Coordinates of C-alpha atoms in Angstrom, one line a residue:
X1 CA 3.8 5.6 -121.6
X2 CA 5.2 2.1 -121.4
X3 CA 4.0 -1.2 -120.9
X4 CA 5.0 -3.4 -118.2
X5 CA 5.3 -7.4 -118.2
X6 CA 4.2 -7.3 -122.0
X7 CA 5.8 -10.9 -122.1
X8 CA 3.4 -12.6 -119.3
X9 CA 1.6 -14.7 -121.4
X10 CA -1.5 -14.3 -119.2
X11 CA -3.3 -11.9 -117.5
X12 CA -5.3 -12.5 -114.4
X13 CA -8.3 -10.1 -113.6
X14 CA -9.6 -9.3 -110.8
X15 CA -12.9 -9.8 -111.8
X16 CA -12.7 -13.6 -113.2
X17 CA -14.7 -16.2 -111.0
X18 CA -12.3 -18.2 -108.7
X19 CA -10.8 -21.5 -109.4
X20 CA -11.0 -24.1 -106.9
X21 CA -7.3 -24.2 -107.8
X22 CA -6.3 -21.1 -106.7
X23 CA -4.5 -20.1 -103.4
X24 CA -6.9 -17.9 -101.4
X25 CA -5.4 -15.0 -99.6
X26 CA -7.9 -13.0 -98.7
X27 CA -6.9 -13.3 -94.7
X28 CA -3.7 -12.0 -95.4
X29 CA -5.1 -8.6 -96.6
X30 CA -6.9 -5.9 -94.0
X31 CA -9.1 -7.4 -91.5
X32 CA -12.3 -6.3 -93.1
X33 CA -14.7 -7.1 -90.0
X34 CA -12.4 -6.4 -87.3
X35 CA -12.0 -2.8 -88.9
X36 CA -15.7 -1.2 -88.7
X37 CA -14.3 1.1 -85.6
X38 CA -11.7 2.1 -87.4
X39 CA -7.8 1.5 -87.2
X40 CA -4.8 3.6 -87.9
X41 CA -1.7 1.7 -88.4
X42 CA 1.8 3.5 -88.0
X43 CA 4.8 2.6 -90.5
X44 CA 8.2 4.0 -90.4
X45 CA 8.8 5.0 -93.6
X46 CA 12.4 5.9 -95.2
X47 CA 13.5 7.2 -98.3
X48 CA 17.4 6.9 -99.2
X49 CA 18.0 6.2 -95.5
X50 CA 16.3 9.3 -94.1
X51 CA 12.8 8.1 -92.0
X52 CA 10.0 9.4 -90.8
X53 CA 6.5 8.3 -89.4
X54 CA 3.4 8.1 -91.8
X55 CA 0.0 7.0 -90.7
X56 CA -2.9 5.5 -92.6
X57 CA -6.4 5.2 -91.1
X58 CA -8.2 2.5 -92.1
X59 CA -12.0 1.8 -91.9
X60 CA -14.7 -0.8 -92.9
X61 CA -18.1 1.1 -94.5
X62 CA -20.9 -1.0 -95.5
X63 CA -23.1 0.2 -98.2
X64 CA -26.3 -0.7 -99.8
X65 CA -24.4 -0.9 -103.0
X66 CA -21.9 -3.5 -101.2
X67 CA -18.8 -3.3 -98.4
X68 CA -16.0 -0.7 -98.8
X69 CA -12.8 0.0 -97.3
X70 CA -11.6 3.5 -96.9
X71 CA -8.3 4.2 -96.3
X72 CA -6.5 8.0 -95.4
X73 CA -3.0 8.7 -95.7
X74 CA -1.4 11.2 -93.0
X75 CA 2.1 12.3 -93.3
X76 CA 4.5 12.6 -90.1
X77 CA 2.9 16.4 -89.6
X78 CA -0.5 14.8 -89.3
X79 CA -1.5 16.5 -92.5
X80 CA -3.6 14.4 -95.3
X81 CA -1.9 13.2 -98.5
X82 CA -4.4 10.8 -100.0
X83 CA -7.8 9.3 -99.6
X84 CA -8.4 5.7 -101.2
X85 CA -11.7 4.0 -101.1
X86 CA -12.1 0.1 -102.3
X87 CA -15.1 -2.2 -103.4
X88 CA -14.2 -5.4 -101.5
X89 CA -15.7 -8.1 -103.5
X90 CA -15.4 -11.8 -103.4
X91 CA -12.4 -11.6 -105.8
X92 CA -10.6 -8.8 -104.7
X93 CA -9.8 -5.4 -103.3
X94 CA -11.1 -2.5 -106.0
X95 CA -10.3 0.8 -106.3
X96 CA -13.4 2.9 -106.5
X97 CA -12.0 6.6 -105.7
X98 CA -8.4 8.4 -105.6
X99 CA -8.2 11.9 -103.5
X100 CA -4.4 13.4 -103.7
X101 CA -3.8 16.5 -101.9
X102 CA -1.2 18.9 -103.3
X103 CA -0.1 22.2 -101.5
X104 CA -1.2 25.3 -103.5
X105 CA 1.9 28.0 -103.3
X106 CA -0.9 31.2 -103.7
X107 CA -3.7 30.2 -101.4
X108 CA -0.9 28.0 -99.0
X109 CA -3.4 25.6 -98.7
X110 CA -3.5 22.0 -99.6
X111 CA -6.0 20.9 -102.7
X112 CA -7.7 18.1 -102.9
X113 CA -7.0 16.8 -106.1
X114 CA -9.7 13.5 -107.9
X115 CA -7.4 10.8 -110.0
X116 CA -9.0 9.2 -112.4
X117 CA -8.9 5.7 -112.2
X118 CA -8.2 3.5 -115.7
X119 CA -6.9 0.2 -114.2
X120 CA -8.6 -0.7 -110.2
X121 CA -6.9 -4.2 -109.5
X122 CA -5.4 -3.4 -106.0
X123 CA -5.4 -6.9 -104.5
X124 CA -6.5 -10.2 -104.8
X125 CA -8.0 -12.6 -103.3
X126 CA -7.0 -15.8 -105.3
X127 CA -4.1 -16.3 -107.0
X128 CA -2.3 -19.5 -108.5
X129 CA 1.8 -18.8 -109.3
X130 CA 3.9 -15.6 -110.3
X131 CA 2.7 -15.5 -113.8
X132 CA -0.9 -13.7 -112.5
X133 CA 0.0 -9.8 -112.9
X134 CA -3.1 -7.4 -111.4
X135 CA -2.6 -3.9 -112.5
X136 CA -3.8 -0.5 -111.2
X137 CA -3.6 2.4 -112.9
X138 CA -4.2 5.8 -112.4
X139 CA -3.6 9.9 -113.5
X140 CA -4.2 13.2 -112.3
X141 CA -3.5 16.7 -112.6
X142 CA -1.0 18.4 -110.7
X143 CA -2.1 21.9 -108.7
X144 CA 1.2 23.6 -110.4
X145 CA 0.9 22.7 -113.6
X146 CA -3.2 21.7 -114.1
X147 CA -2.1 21.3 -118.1
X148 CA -0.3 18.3 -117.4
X149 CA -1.2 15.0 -116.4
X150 CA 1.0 12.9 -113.8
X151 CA 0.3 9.3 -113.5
X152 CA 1.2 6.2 -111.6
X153 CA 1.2 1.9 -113.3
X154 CA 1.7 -0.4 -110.8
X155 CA 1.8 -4.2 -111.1
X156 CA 1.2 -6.6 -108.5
X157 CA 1.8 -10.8 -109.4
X158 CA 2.5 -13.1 -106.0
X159 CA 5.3 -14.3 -105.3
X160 CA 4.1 -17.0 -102.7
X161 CA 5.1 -17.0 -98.9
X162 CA 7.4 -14.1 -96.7
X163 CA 9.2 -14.4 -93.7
X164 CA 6.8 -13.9 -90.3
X165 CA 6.5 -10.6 -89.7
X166 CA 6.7 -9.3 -86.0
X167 CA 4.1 -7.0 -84.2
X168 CA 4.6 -6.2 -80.4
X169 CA 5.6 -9.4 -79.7
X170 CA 3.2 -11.6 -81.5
X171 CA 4.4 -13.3 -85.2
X172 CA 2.4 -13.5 -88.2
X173 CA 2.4 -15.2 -91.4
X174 CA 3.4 -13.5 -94.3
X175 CA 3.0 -13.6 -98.1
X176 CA 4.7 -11.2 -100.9
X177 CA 3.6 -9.4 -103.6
X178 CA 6.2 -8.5 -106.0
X179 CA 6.0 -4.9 -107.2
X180 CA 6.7 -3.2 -111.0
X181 CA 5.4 0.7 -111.0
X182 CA 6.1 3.2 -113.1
X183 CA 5.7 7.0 -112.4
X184 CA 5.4 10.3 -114.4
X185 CA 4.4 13.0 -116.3
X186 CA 2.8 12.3 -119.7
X187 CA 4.0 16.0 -121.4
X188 CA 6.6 15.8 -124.1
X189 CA 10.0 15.5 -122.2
X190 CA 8.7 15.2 -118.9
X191 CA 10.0 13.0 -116.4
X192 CA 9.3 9.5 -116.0
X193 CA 11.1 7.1 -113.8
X194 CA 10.8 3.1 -113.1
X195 CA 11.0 1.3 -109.8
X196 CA 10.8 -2.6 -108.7
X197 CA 10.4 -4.2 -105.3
X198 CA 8.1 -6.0 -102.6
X199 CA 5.7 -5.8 -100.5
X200 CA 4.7 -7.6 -97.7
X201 CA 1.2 -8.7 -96.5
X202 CA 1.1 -10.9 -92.7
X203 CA -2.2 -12.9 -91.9
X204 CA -5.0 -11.0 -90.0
X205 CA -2.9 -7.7 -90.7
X206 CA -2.5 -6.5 -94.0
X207 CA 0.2 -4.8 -95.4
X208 CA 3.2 -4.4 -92.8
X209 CA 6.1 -4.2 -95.2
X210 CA 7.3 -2.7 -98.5
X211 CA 10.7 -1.8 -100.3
X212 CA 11.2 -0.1 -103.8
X213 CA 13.9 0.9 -105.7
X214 CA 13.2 3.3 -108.5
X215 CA 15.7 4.4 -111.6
X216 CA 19.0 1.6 -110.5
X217 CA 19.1 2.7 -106.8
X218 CA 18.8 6.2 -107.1
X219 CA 15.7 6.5 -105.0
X220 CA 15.1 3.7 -102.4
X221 CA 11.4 3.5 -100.4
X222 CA 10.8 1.5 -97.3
X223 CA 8.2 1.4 -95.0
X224 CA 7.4 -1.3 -92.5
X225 CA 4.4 -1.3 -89.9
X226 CA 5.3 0.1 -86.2
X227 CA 2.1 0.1 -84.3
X228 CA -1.6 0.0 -84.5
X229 CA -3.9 2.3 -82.4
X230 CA -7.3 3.9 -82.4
X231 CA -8.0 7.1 -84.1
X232 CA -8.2 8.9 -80.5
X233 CA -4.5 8.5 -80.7
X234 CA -3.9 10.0 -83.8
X235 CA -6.0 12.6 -82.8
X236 CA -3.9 13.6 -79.6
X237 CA -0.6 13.2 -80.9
X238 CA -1.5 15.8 -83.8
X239 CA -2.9 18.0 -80.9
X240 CA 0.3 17.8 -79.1

C-alpha cells in the first residue's frame, strides 16, 4: 500500500485546536441544525458518460456522548450501499462507523459488511492554504472473498473558493476540496488503482459536486446534486 503526498511537509489533523488564522468553513459543509428531520439529497451521478440517480439521506442525531451526523447511501434501485455515521466536533467532521453492503450470490441477499476505520479525517472545519492534507482511511472484507481485505485512502487538502453552484434557481457559494484516493485489494497481485479530482462544497448545502478520474482516464466519476426532498419522497418513489 502506497503513500500519498509523502512530500507535504506538514500535516494538518483534524483534531489540532484552531488558529485564529485559519479560514473557517464549517457553513459550507451539511447544515447540521437544519438537518434533525432529515434530508435526502439527489445527485446524478455518471461513470464514463453513463448516469444514473443515487440518493443519500442525511440526518442530525444528538447524543449524550456529543452530535452526529448519519448519512445512508441509496443507489438508483432504492437499495442501500453504505451507512456512514460522523462525530461533528468543533474541528471537524469524523468518521465514527462504516456499513458497506455487498450482494451475497448464495443467499441473493445483500450483507452488511463493518469497515474498520484507521484514518477518520472526513472534513474540516478550519483550514489555512493547500498544503493542509486530512486523510481518511479505511478496509473491509469483501462477501466473495472474506480472506481478503479491500481498502479505500483518500486525501482531502483545500483548494480555496469554487464557482457558485446552482440549486432550483437560488446560487450558492462554493469552496473545493481537492481529492487524492487510492483503491484496492491488499492480496499479493491484486488490483489496485489511483484516481485524482474535486469536489465541491456550496454554503448552507454541503457537498453538491465531485469529479474523479482514476488510472489516466480510464474510469471517470461525476456526481453533482439535483434536488433535495424529504424522506416521504424517497419513500414513494421506491414504492412506485
Amino acid at each position: 500500500m502506497r503513500l500519498i503526498y509523502l512530500s507535504v511537509p506538514v500535516l494538518l489533523l483534524l483534531h489540532a485546536c484552531a488558529d485564529p488564522s485559519h479560514r473557517n468553513i464549517k457553513a459550507y459543509y451539511f447544515p447540521i441544525d437544519d438537518l434533525k428531520q432529515g434530508m435526502v439529497y439527489q445527485y446524478e451521478s455518471t461513470q464514463n458518460g453513463t448516469s444514473q440517480p443515487e440518493y443519500w439521506y442525511y440526518k442530525t442525531l444528538v447524543r449524550d456522548s456529543g452530535l452526529y451526523l448519519a448519512a445512508t447511501n441509496y443507489d438508483h434501485q432504492f437499495a442501500i450501499v453504505q451507512i456512514r455515521s460522523e462525530n461533528i466536533v468543533k474541528s471537524g467532521a469524523i468518521a465514527k462507523d462504516y456499513f458497506l453492503y455487498e450482494p451475497d450470490t448464495l443467499s441473493r441477499k445483500m450483507v452488511q459488511i463493518k469497515a474498520q476505520i484507521t484514518a477518520a479525517d472526513l472534513f474540516p472545519f478550519f483550514v489555512t492554504d493547500s498544503l493542509g492534507v486530512f486523510l481518511f482511511k479505511l478496509n473491509y472484507h469483501p462477501v466473495q472473498d472474506s480472506n481478503s481485505t479491500n481498502y479505500v485512502i483518500r486525501n482531502r487538502r483545500y483548494l480555496g473558493d469554487a464557482p457558485d453552484f446552482e440549486l432550483e434557481g437560488k446560487k450558492y457559494p462554493c469552496m473545493r476540496m481537492g481529492i487524492r484516493e487510492i483503491v484496492g485489494n491488499e492480496r499479493e497481485g491484486s488490483w489496485e488503482a489511483e484516481g485524482v479530482g474535486e469536489e465541491w462544497y456550496a454554503k448552507g448545502l454541503g457537498l453538491v459536486y465531485y469529479k474523479k478520474t482514476f488510472n489516466k482516464g480510464q474510469l471517470v466519476l461525476e456526481s453533482r446534486l439535483k434536488a433535495r426532498f424529504p424522506m416521504s419522497e424517497l419513500e414513494k418513489r421506491a414504492k412506485q
